[in-house]
């Protein structure tokens, strides 16, 4: 399965009709309709119906649309998947995934409810057990995206929320490595301080340096920064095209390597360049 790589994935409370309507006009790459944390227990069923109606109405263009269901160990998780599967919703985010059996159970429930093909699961890693079993999780065939739930993970690990995220870096890097081993996209966790724009930008830069494809967001004001930092700059795009062109010229001349601006270009560099060009086409 080819994985999508959104720069910005914005959570939208499934109970907030106005917010979900507004998401049709926001420049985020993905919208995650949230039935879990953003919805009070006594409004779960109402939110589920609102989200289904919202998806049926459409109008979100090329944005990736995902529904975050309640956990399968909650009173609402199975009902969520039954309703989503019956409506033909194939892209579902699961919270607090601790192993591949959770994904297998979710996929089975969706199929039994009516999804005949194309199940695409997004798994949230929010617990030490999830980190410990992340390679197993990423090996599940119908997993599309790995997502970090850094708020809950920091709580479970009993580590402080530091600007450098020192206590989380092992978990973050292990999850990136597991996703890359299976050619999956991987998204960094949310940033909760909406007043700290500089701190948020720094965390995005750190996430990029750690290897994340993009960031999950809690507010529309965070979209532009995520899109910029995890996006493709003009200089990077120009360089990527020049690398591909230089390689094509070398191949035409029967050479195994190319040289650009005095630097040796090998197949791995061309692969990176082509990935950059694909990302730009996706953004466009």
PDB file of C-alpha atoms in Angstrom:
ATOM      1  CA  UNK A   1       0.000   0.000   0.000  1.00  0.00           C
ATOM      2  CA  UNK A   2       1.392   3.402  -0.957  1.00  0.00           C
ATOM      3  CA  UNK A   3       1.376   5.696   2.029  1.00  0.00           C
ATOM      4  CA  UNK A   4       0.201   9.294   1.990  1.00  0.00           C
ATOM      5  CA  UNK A   5       2.428  11.896   3.595  1.00  0.00           C
ATOM      6  CA  UNK A   6       0.432  14.886   4.863  1.00  0.00           C
ATOM      7  CA  UNK A   7       2.403  17.844   6.160  1.00  0.00           C
ATOM      8  CA  UNK A   8      -0.511  18.931   8.343  1.00  0.00           C
ATOM      9  CA  UNK A   9      -3.242  16.723   9.814  1.00  0.00           C
ATOM     10  CA  UNK A  10      -5.817  18.789  11.708  1.00  0.00           C
ATOM     11  CA  UNK A  11      -8.039  17.277  14.380  1.00  0.00           C
ATOM     12  CA  UNK A  12     -11.643  18.444  14.151  1.00  0.00           C
ATOM     13  CA  UNK A  13     -14.039  17.755  17.056  1.00  0.00           C
ATOM     14  CA  UNK A  14     -16.729  15.457  15.726  1.00  0.00           C
ATOM     15  CA  UNK A  15     -19.314  17.247  17.820  1.00  0.00           C
ATOM     16  CA  UNK A  16     -18.517  20.704  16.400  1.00  0.00           C
ATOM     17  CA  UNK A  17     -20.507  21.226  13.200  1.00  0.00           C
ATOM     18  CA  UNK A  18     -19.147  24.713  12.596  1.00  0.00           C
ATOM     19  CA  UNK A  19     -15.532  23.601  12.903  1.00  0.00           C
ATOM     20  CA  UNK A  20     -16.057  20.683  10.534  1.00  0.00           C
ATOM     21  CA  UNK A  21     -17.676  22.994   7.983  1.00  0.00           C
ATOM     22  CA  UNK A  22     -14.770  25.425   8.253  1.00  0.00           C
ATOM     23  CA  UNK A  23     -12.286  22.630   7.526  1.00  0.00           C
ATOM     24  CA  UNK A  24     -13.470  22.617   3.910  1.00  0.00           C
ATOM     25  CA  UNK A  25     -11.670  25.932   3.421  1.00  0.00           C
ATOM     26  CA  UNK A  26      -8.520  25.323   5.474  1.00  0.00           C
ATOM     27  CA  UNK A  27      -5.157  24.617   3.786  1.00  0.00           C
ATOM     28  CA  UNK A  28      -4.421  21.463   5.794  1.00  0.00           C
ATOM     29  CA  UNK A  29      -3.464  18.284   3.941  1.00  0.00           C
ATOM     30  CA  UNK A  30      -5.588  16.011   6.135  1.00  0.00           C
ATOM     31  CA  UNK A  31      -8.641  16.393   8.362  1.00  0.00           C
ATOM     32  CA  UNK A  32      -9.105  13.995  11.285  1.00  0.00           C
ATOM     33  CA  UNK A  33     -12.710  13.942  12.478  1.00  0.00           C
ATOM     34  CA  UNK A  34     -12.332  13.126  16.153  1.00  0.00           C
ATOM     35  CA  UNK A  35     -14.855  10.924  17.943  1.00  0.00           C
ATOM     36  CA  UNK A  36     -12.534  10.206  20.855  1.00  0.00           C
ATOM     37  CA  UNK A  37     -10.869  12.846  23.060  1.00  0.00           C
ATOM     38  CA  UNK A  38     -12.865  15.769  21.673  1.00  0.00           C
ATOM     39  CA  UNK A  39     -16.285  14.291  22.494  1.00  0.00           C
ATOM     40  CA  UNK A  40     -17.879  13.892  25.918  1.00  0.00           C
ATOM     41  CA  UNK A  41     -19.178  10.390  26.771  1.00  0.00           C
ATOM     42  CA  UNK A  42     -22.827  11.400  26.668  1.00  0.00           C
ATOM     43  CA  UNK A  43     -22.462  12.830  23.133  1.00  0.00           C
ATOM     44  CA  UNK A  44     -20.570  10.024  21.420  1.00  0.00           C
ATOM     45  CA  UNK A  45     -23.518   8.743  19.393  1.00  0.00           C
ATOM     46  CA  UNK A  46     -24.489  12.272  18.359  1.00  0.00           C
ATOM     47  CA  UNK A  47     -20.960  13.044  17.203  1.00  0.00           C
ATOM     48  CA  UNK A  48     -20.806   9.812  15.208  1.00  0.00           C
ATOM     49  CA  UNK A  49     -23.927  10.787  13.268  1.00  0.00           C
ATOM     50  CA  UNK A  50     -22.656  14.323  12.693  1.00  0.00           C
ATOM     51  CA  UNK A  51     -19.370  13.041  11.269  1.00  0.00           C
ATOM     52  CA  UNK A  52     -21.101  10.559   8.986  1.00  0.00           C
ATOM     53  CA  UNK A  53     -23.358  13.318   7.683  1.00  0.00           C
ATOM     54  CA  UNK A  54     -20.361  15.585   7.181  1.00  0.00           C
ATOM     55  CA  UNK A  55     -18.492  12.984   5.152  1.00  0.00           C
ATOM     56  CA  UNK A  56     -21.580  12.211   3.097  1.00  0.00           C
ATOM     57  CA  UNK A  57     -21.972  15.909   2.278  1.00  0.00           C
ATOM     58  CA  UNK A  58     -18.386  16.083   0.968  1.00  0.00           C
ATOM     59  CA  UNK A  59     -16.824  19.295  -0.287  1.00  0.00           C
ATOM     60  CA  UNK A  60     -13.350  18.706   1.185  1.00  0.00           C
ATOM     61  CA  UNK A  61     -11.545  18.585  -2.143  1.00  0.00           C
ATOM     62  CA  UNK A  62      -8.341  16.563  -2.205  1.00  0.00           C
ATOM     63  CA  UNK A  63      -7.788  16.617   1.540  1.00  0.00           C
ATOM     64  CA  UNK A  64      -7.176  13.260   3.159  1.00  0.00           C
ATOM     65  CA  UNK A  65     -10.177  12.522   5.397  1.00  0.00           C
ATOM     66  CA  UNK A  66      -9.764  10.321   8.455  1.00  0.00           C
ATOM     67  CA  UNK A  67     -12.063   9.453  11.349  1.00  0.00           C
ATOM     68  CA  UNK A  68     -10.496   8.849  14.750  1.00  0.00           C
ATOM     69  CA  UNK A  69     -12.694   6.229  16.366  1.00  0.00           C
ATOM     70  CA  UNK A  70     -12.898   5.477  20.043  1.00  0.00           C
ATOM     71  CA  UNK A  71     -10.661   2.705  21.300  1.00  0.00           C
ATOM     72  CA  UNK A  72     -11.908  -0.849  20.939  1.00  0.00           C
ATOM     73  CA  UNK A  73     -11.601  -1.271  24.700  1.00  0.00           C
ATOM     74  CA  UNK A  74     -14.114   1.555  25.220  1.00  0.00           C
ATOM     75  CA  UNK A  75     -17.933   1.278  25.199  1.00  0.00           C
ATOM     76  CA  UNK A  76     -18.101   3.085  21.845  1.00  0.00           C
ATOM     77  CA  UNK A  77     -15.284   1.677  19.698  1.00  0.00           C
ATOM     78  CA  UNK A  78     -17.100  -1.241  18.089  1.00  0.00           C
ATOM     79  CA  UNK A  79     -20.182   0.896  17.409  1.00  0.00           C
ATOM     80  CA  UNK A  80     -17.958   3.488  15.744  1.00  0.00           C
ATOM     81  CA  UNK A  81     -16.402   0.922  13.415  1.00  0.00           C
ATOM     82  CA  UNK A  82     -19.757  -0.665  12.656  1.00  0.00           C
ATOM     83  CA  UNK A  83     -21.186   2.713  11.645  1.00  0.00           C
ATOM     84  CA  UNK A  84     -18.102   3.779   9.698  1.00  0.00           C
ATOM     85  CA  UNK A  85     -17.891   0.467   7.857  1.00  0.00           C
ATOM     86  CA  UNK A  86     -21.585   0.556   6.997  1.00  0.00           C
ATOM     87  CA  UNK A  87     -21.057   4.025   5.514  1.00  0.00           C
ATOM     88  CA  UNK A  88     -18.094   2.812   3.471  1.00  0.00           C
ATOM     89  CA  UNK A  89     -15.507   4.834   5.414  1.00  0.00           C
ATOM     90  CA  UNK A  90     -12.163   3.150   4.777  1.00  0.00           C
ATOM     91  CA  UNK A  91      -9.628   5.448   6.472  1.00  0.00           C
ATOM     92  CA  UNK A  92      -9.825   5.143  10.264  1.00  0.00           C
ATOM     93  CA  UNK A  93      -7.458   6.262  13.016  1.00  0.00           C
ATOM     94  CA  UNK A  94      -7.214   4.081  16.119  1.00  0.00           C
ATOM     95  CA  UNK A  95      -6.045   5.514  19.466  1.00  0.00           C
ATOM     96  CA  UNK A  96      -3.606   3.842  21.867  1.00  0.00           C
ATOM     97  CA  UNK A  97      -2.672   0.962  19.598  1.00  0.00           C
ATOM     98  CA  UNK A  98      -0.612  -1.508  21.621  1.00  0.00           C
ATOM     99  CA  UNK A  99      -0.126  -4.262  19.049  1.00  0.00           C
ATOM    100  CA  UNK A 100      -1.099  -5.696  15.686  1.00  0.00           C
ATOM    101  CA  UNK A 101      -4.107  -7.628  17.101  1.00  0.00           C
ATOM    102  CA  UNK A 102      -5.876  -4.308  17.684  1.00  0.00           C
ATOM    103  CA  UNK A 103      -5.437  -3.418  14.020  1.00  0.00           C
ATOM    104  CA  UNK A 104      -6.556  -6.854  12.878  1.00  0.00           C
ATOM    105  CA  UNK A 105      -9.702  -6.633  14.986  1.00  0.00           C
ATOM    106  CA  UNK A 106     -10.495  -3.163  13.623  1.00  0.00           C
ATOM    107  CA  UNK A 107      -9.990  -4.264  10.013  1.00  0.00           C
ATOM    108  CA  UNK A 108     -12.246  -7.270  10.561  1.00  0.00           C
ATOM    109  CA  UNK A 109     -14.988  -5.136  12.097  1.00  0.00           C
ATOM    110  CA  UNK A 110     -14.852  -2.690   9.186  1.00  0.00           C
ATOM    111  CA  UNK A 111     -15.098  -5.493   6.619  1.00  0.00           C
ATOM    112  CA  UNK A 112     -17.966  -7.190   8.416  1.00  0.00           C
ATOM    113  CA  UNK A 113     -19.757  -3.847   8.493  1.00  0.00           C
ATOM    114  CA  UNK A 114     -19.484  -3.439   4.728  1.00  0.00           C
ATOM    115  CA  UNK A 115     -16.020  -2.213   3.670  1.00  0.00           C
ATOM    116  CA  UNK A 116     -15.130  -4.579   0.850  1.00  0.00           C
ATOM    117  CA  UNK A 117     -11.681  -3.281  -0.042  1.00  0.00           C
ATOM    118  CA  UNK A 118      -9.143  -0.589   0.693  1.00  0.00           C
ATOM    119  CA  UNK A 119      -9.078  -0.520   4.499  1.00  0.00           C
ATOM    120  CA  UNK A 120      -6.485   2.109   5.507  1.00  0.00           C
ATOM    121  CA  UNK A 121      -5.684   2.305   9.198  1.00  0.00           C
ATOM    122  CA  UNK A 122      -3.805   5.035  11.044  1.00  0.00           C
ATOM    123  CA  UNK A 123      -2.312   3.844  14.335  1.00  0.00           C
ATOM    124  CA  UNK A 124      -1.587   6.129  17.261  1.00  0.00           C
ATOM    125  CA  UNK A 125       1.388   5.253  19.446  1.00  0.00           C
ATOM    126  CA  UNK A 126       0.562   6.665  22.883  1.00  0.00           C
ATOM    127  CA  UNK A 127       1.816   4.069  25.360  1.00  0.00           C
ATOM    128  CA  UNK A 128       5.102   2.379  26.285  1.00  0.00           C
ATOM    129  CA  UNK A 129       3.646  -0.926  25.087  1.00  0.00           C
ATOM    130  CA  UNK A 130       2.869   0.622  21.718  1.00  0.00           C
ATOM    131  CA  UNK A 131       6.465   1.812  21.410  1.00  0.00           C
ATOM    132  CA  UNK A 132       7.773  -1.603  22.467  1.00  0.00           C
ATOM    133  CA  UNK A 133       5.686  -3.298  19.769  1.00  0.00           C
ATOM    134  CA  UNK A 134       5.834  -0.632  17.075  1.00  0.00           C
ATOM    135  CA  UNK A 135       7.716  -2.845  14.597  1.00  0.00           C
ATOM    136  CA  UNK A 136       4.923  -5.429  14.862  1.00  0.00           C
ATOM    137  CA  UNK A 137       2.343  -2.670  14.411  1.00  0.00           C
ATOM    138  CA  UNK A 138       4.055  -1.261  11.324  1.00  0.00           C
ATOM    139  CA  UNK A 139       4.199  -4.734   9.761  1.00  0.00           C
ATOM    140  CA  UNK A 140       0.394  -4.894   9.592  1.00  0.00           C
ATOM    141  CA  UNK A 141      -0.526  -4.848   5.902  1.00  0.00           C
ATOM    142  CA  UNK A 142      -3.395  -2.396   6.123  1.00  0.00           C
ATOM    143  CA  UNK A 143      -1.572   0.213   8.177  1.00  0.00           C
ATOM    144  CA  UNK A 144      -1.114   3.414   6.207  1.00  0.00           C
ATOM    145  CA  UNK A 145       0.161   6.017   8.689  1.00  0.00           C
ATOM    146  CA  UNK A 146       1.808   5.902  12.111  1.00  0.00           C
ATOM    147  CA  UNK A 147       0.944   8.785  14.429  1.00  0.00           C
ATOM    148  CA  UNK A 148       2.595   9.841  17.669  1.00  0.00           C
ATOM    149  CA  UNK A 149       0.351  10.622  20.622  1.00  0.00           C
ATOM    150  CA  UNK A 150       3.011  12.514  22.524  1.00  0.00           C
ATOM    151  CA  UNK A 151       0.759  13.977  25.229  1.00  0.00           C
ATOM    152  CA  UNK A 152      -0.427  10.614  26.533  1.00  0.00           C
ATOM    153  CA  UNK A 153       2.949   9.013  25.894  1.00  0.00           C
ATOM    154  CA  UNK A 154       4.763  11.592  28.033  1.00  0.00           C
ATOM    155  CA  UNK A 155       2.233  10.959  30.807  1.00  0.00           C
ATOM    156  CA  UNK A 156       2.687   7.188  30.592  1.00  0.00           C
ATOM    157  CA  UNK A 157       6.480   7.491  30.531  1.00  0.00           C
ATOM    158  CA  UNK A 158       6.385   9.990  33.426  1.00  0.00           C
ATOM    159  CA  UNK A 159       8.610  12.433  31.564  1.00  0.00           C
ATOM    160  CA  UNK A 160       8.359  16.211  31.632  1.00  0.00           C
ATOM    161  CA  UNK A 161       7.220  18.279  28.651  1.00  0.00           C
ATOM    162  CA  UNK A 162      10.569  19.906  27.882  1.00  0.00           C
ATOM    163  CA  UNK A 163      11.283  22.076  24.818  1.00  0.00           C
ATOM    164  CA  UNK A 164      13.863  19.526  23.650  1.00  0.00           C
ATOM    165  CA  UNK A 165      11.516  16.548  24.341  1.00  0.00           C
ATOM    166  CA  UNK A 166      14.487  14.693  25.776  1.00  0.00           C
ATOM    167  CA  UNK A 167      12.387  12.043  27.510  1.00  0.00           C
ATOM    168  CA  UNK A 168      10.499  11.259  24.293  1.00  0.00           C
ATOM    169  CA  UNK A 169      13.346  11.116  21.812  1.00  0.00           C
ATOM    170  CA  UNK A 170      13.968   7.377  22.085  1.00  0.00           C
ATOM    171  CA  UNK A 171      10.282   6.651  21.411  1.00  0.00           C
ATOM    172  CA  UNK A 172      10.084   9.200  18.602  1.00  0.00           C
ATOM    173  CA  UNK A 173      13.150   7.855  16.806  1.00  0.00           C
ATOM    174  CA  UNK A 174      12.161   4.231  17.250  1.00  0.00           C
ATOM    175  CA  UNK A 175       8.754   4.911  15.731  1.00  0.00           C
ATOM    176  CA  UNK A 176      10.243   6.808  12.788  1.00  0.00           C
ATOM    177  CA  UNK A 177      12.628   3.923  12.150  1.00  0.00           C
ATOM    178  CA  UNK A 178       9.824   1.352  12.323  1.00  0.00           C
ATOM    179  CA  UNK A 179       7.702   3.354   9.882  1.00  0.00           C
ATOM    180  CA  UNK A 180      10.575   3.840   7.447  1.00  0.00           C
ATOM    181  CA  UNK A 181      11.379   0.118   7.523  1.00  0.00           C
ATOM    182  CA  UNK A 182       7.868  -0.501   6.150  1.00  0.00           C
ATOM    183  CA  UNK A 183       7.776   2.586   3.890  1.00  0.00           C
ATOM    184  CA  UNK A 184       4.972   4.161   5.931  1.00  0.00           C
ATOM    185  CA  UNK A 185       4.306   7.802   6.637  1.00  0.00           C
ATOM    186  CA  UNK A 186       4.773   8.942  10.220  1.00  0.00           C
ATOM    187  CA  UNK A 187       3.336  12.061  11.873  1.00  0.00           C
ATOM    188  CA  UNK A 188       4.595  13.878  14.951  1.00  0.00           C
ATOM    189  CA  UNK A 189       2.285  14.591  17.891  1.00  0.00           C
ATOM    190  CA  UNK A 190       0.351  17.742  18.728  1.00  0.00           C
ATOM    191  CA  UNK A 191       1.665  20.928  20.327  1.00  0.00           C
ATOM    192  CA  UNK A 192      -0.681  22.181  23.026  1.00  0.00           C
ATOM    193  CA  UNK A 193       0.481  25.767  23.702  1.00  0.00           C
ATOM    194  CA  UNK A 194      -1.390  27.819  21.124  1.00  0.00           C
ATOM    195  CA  UNK A 195       0.225  31.055  22.364  1.00  0.00           C
ATOM    196  CA  UNK A 196       3.815  29.898  21.838  1.00  0.00           C
ATOM    197  CA  UNK A 197       4.404  30.276  18.107  1.00  0.00           C
ATOM    198  CA  UNK A 198       8.187  30.169  18.411  1.00  0.00           C
ATOM    199  CA  UNK A 199       8.121  27.035  20.543  1.00  0.00           C
ATOM    200  CA  UNK A 200       5.748  25.387  18.090  1.00  0.00           C
ATOM    201  CA  UNK A 201       7.977  26.213  15.123  1.00  0.00           C
ATOM    202  CA  UNK A 202      11.000  24.831  16.991  1.00  0.00           C
ATOM    203  CA  UNK A 203       9.171  21.563  17.708  1.00  0.00           C
ATOM    204  CA  UNK A 204       8.212  21.295  14.022  1.00  0.00           C
ATOM    205  CA  UNK A 205      11.857  21.795  13.050  1.00  0.00           C
ATOM    206  CA  UNK A 206      12.882  19.128  15.548  1.00  0.00           C
ATOM    207  CA  UNK A 207      10.245  16.756  14.170  1.00  0.00           C
ATOM    208  CA  UNK A 208      11.555  17.279  10.660  1.00  0.00           C
ATOM    209  CA  UNK A 209      15.117  16.636  11.860  1.00  0.00           C
ATOM    210  CA  UNK A 210      13.959  13.407  13.536  1.00  0.00           C
ATOM    211  CA  UNK A 211      12.469  12.215  10.252  1.00  0.00           C
ATOM    212  CA  UNK A 212       8.742  12.907  10.583  1.00  0.00           C
ATOM    213  CA  UNK A 213       6.706  13.611   7.438  1.00  0.00           C
ATOM    214  CA  UNK A 214       4.345  16.065   9.083  1.00  0.00           C
ATOM    215  CA  UNK A 215       2.518  17.038  12.245  1.00  0.00           C
ATOM    216  CA  UNK A 216      -0.875  16.465  13.805  1.00  0.00           C
ATOM    217  CA  UNK A 217      -2.516  19.747  14.799  1.00  0.00           C
ATOM    218  CA  UNK A 218      -5.199  20.992  17.154  1.00  0.00           C
ATOM    219  CA  UNK A 219      -5.853  24.479  15.750  1.00  0.00           C
ATOM    220  CA  UNK A 220      -6.079  26.052  12.275  1.00  0.00           C
ATOM    221  CA  UNK A 221      -3.476  28.655  13.287  1.00  0.00           C
ATOM    222  CA  UNK A 222      -0.882  25.874  13.338  1.00  0.00           C
ATOM    223  CA  UNK A 223      -1.388  24.838   9.705  1.00  0.00           C
ATOM    224  CA  UNK A 224       0.793  27.388   7.929  1.00  0.00           C
ATOM    225  CA  UNK A 225       3.893  26.655  10.010  1.00  0.00           C
ATOM    226  CA  UNK A 226       3.551  22.886   9.574  1.00  0.00           C
ATOM    227  CA  UNK A 227       3.022  23.234   5.827  1.00  0.00           C
ATOM    228  CA  UNK A 228       6.079  25.441   5.499  1.00  0.00           C
ATOM    229  CA  UNK A 229       8.473  23.395   7.629  1.00  0.00           C
ATOM    230  CA  UNK A 230       7.389  19.972   6.386  1.00  0.00           C
ATOM    231  CA  UNK A 231       6.846  21.197   2.841  1.00  0.00           C
ATOM    232  CA  UNK A 232       9.102  21.704  -0.148  1.00  0.00           C
ATOM    233  CA  UNK A 233      10.993  24.989  -0.456  1.00  0.00           C
ATOM    234  CA  UNK A 234      11.691  26.490  -3.870  1.00  0.00           C
ATOM    235  CA  UNK A 235      15.426  25.883  -3.414  1.00  0.00           C
ATOM    236  CA  UNK A 236      14.883  22.237  -2.496  1.00  0.00           C
ATOM    237  CA  UNK A 237      12.531  21.737  -5.435  1.00  0.00           C
ATOM    238  CA  UNK A 238      15.013  23.287  -7.871  1.00  0.00           C
ATOM    239  CA  UNK A 239      17.819  21.139  -6.505  1.00  0.00           C
ATOM    240  CA  UNK A 240      15.722  17.979  -6.790  1.00  0.00           C
ATOM    241  CA  UNK A 241      14.915  18.663 -10.433  1.00  0.00           C
ATOM    242  CA  UNK A 242      18.569  19.338 -11.224  1.00  0.00           C
ATOM    243  CA  UNK A 243      19.586  16.064  -9.568  1.00  0.00           C
ATOM    244  CA  UNK A 244      17.072  14.118 -11.641  1.00  0.00           C
ATOM    245  CA  UNK A 245      18.149  15.896 -14.831  1.00  0.00           C
ATOM    246  CA  UNK A 246      21.840  15.253 -14.134  1.00  0.00           C
ATOM    247  CA  UNK A 247      21.132  11.583 -13.508  1.00  0.00           C
ATOM    248  CA  UNK A 248      19.131  11.271 -16.720  1.00  0.00           C
ATOM    249  CA  UNK A 249      21.979  12.812 -18.687  1.00  0.00           C
ATOM    250  CA  UNK A 250      24.486  10.429 -17.077  1.00  0.00           C
ATOM    251  CA  UNK A 251      22.288   7.435 -17.847  1.00  0.00           C
ATOM    252  CA  UNK A 252      21.948   8.520 -21.470  1.00  0.00           C
ATOM    253  CA  UNK A 253      25.740   8.668 -21.664  1.00  0.00           C
ATOM    254  CA  UNK A 254      26.043   5.178 -20.189  1.00  0.00           C
ATOM    255  CA  UNK A 255      27.473   6.336 -16.839  1.00  0.00           C
ATOM    256  CA  UNK A 256      26.700   4.767 -13.445  1.00  0.00           C
ATOM    257  CA  UNK A 257      27.098   8.016 -11.516  1.00  0.00           C
ATOM    258  CA  UNK A 258      26.551  11.705 -12.140  1.00  0.00           C
ATOM    259  CA  UNK A 259      28.252  14.862 -10.902  1.00  0.00           C
ATOM    260  CA  UNK A 260      26.360  18.036 -10.035  1.00  0.00           C
ATOM    261  CA  UNK A 261      28.094  21.174  -8.763  1.00  0.00           C
ATOM    262  CA  UNK A 262      31.166  19.116  -8.015  1.00  0.00           C
ATOM    263  CA  UNK A 263      29.238  16.587  -5.897  1.00  0.00           C
ATOM    264  CA  UNK A 264      28.831  12.910  -6.708  1.00  0.00           C
ATOM    265  CA  UNK A 265      25.224  11.893  -7.391  1.00  0.00           C
ATOM    266  CA  UNK A 266      24.246   8.285  -6.771  1.00  0.00           C
ATOM    267  CA  UNK A 267      21.009   6.322  -7.050  1.00  0.00           C
ATOM    268  CA  UNK A 268      20.010   7.067  -3.436  1.00  0.00           C
ATOM    269  CA  UNK A 269      20.232  10.809  -4.101  1.00  0.00           C
ATOM    270  CA  UNK A 270      18.031  10.426  -7.162  1.00  0.00           C
ATOM    271  CA  UNK A 271      15.478   8.478  -5.140  1.00  0.00           C
ATOM    272  CA  UNK A 272      15.356  11.308  -2.584  1.00  0.00           C
ATOM    273  CA  UNK A 273      15.002  13.881  -5.351  1.00  0.00           C
ATOM    274  CA  UNK A 274      12.163  12.008  -7.021  1.00  0.00           C
ATOM    275  CA  UNK A 275      10.405  11.701  -3.667  1.00  0.00           C
ATOM    276  CA  UNK A 276      10.658  15.479  -3.273  1.00  0.00           C
ATOM    277  CA  UNK A 277       9.136  16.005  -6.711  1.00  0.00           C
ATOM    278  CA  UNK A 278       6.310  13.578  -5.916  1.00  0.00           C
ATOM    279  CA  UNK A 279       5.644  15.420  -2.670  1.00  0.00           C
ATOM    280  CA  UNK A 280       5.427  18.702  -4.547  1.00  0.00           C
ATOM    281  CA  UNK A 281       2.948  17.235  -6.998  1.00  0.00           C
ATOM    282  CA  UNK A 282       0.863  15.964  -4.092  1.00  0.00           C
ATOM    283  CA  UNK A 283       0.914  19.402  -2.456  1.00  0.00           C
ATOM    284  CA  UNK A 284      -0.099  21.030  -5.717  1.00  0.00           C
TER     285      UNK A 284
END
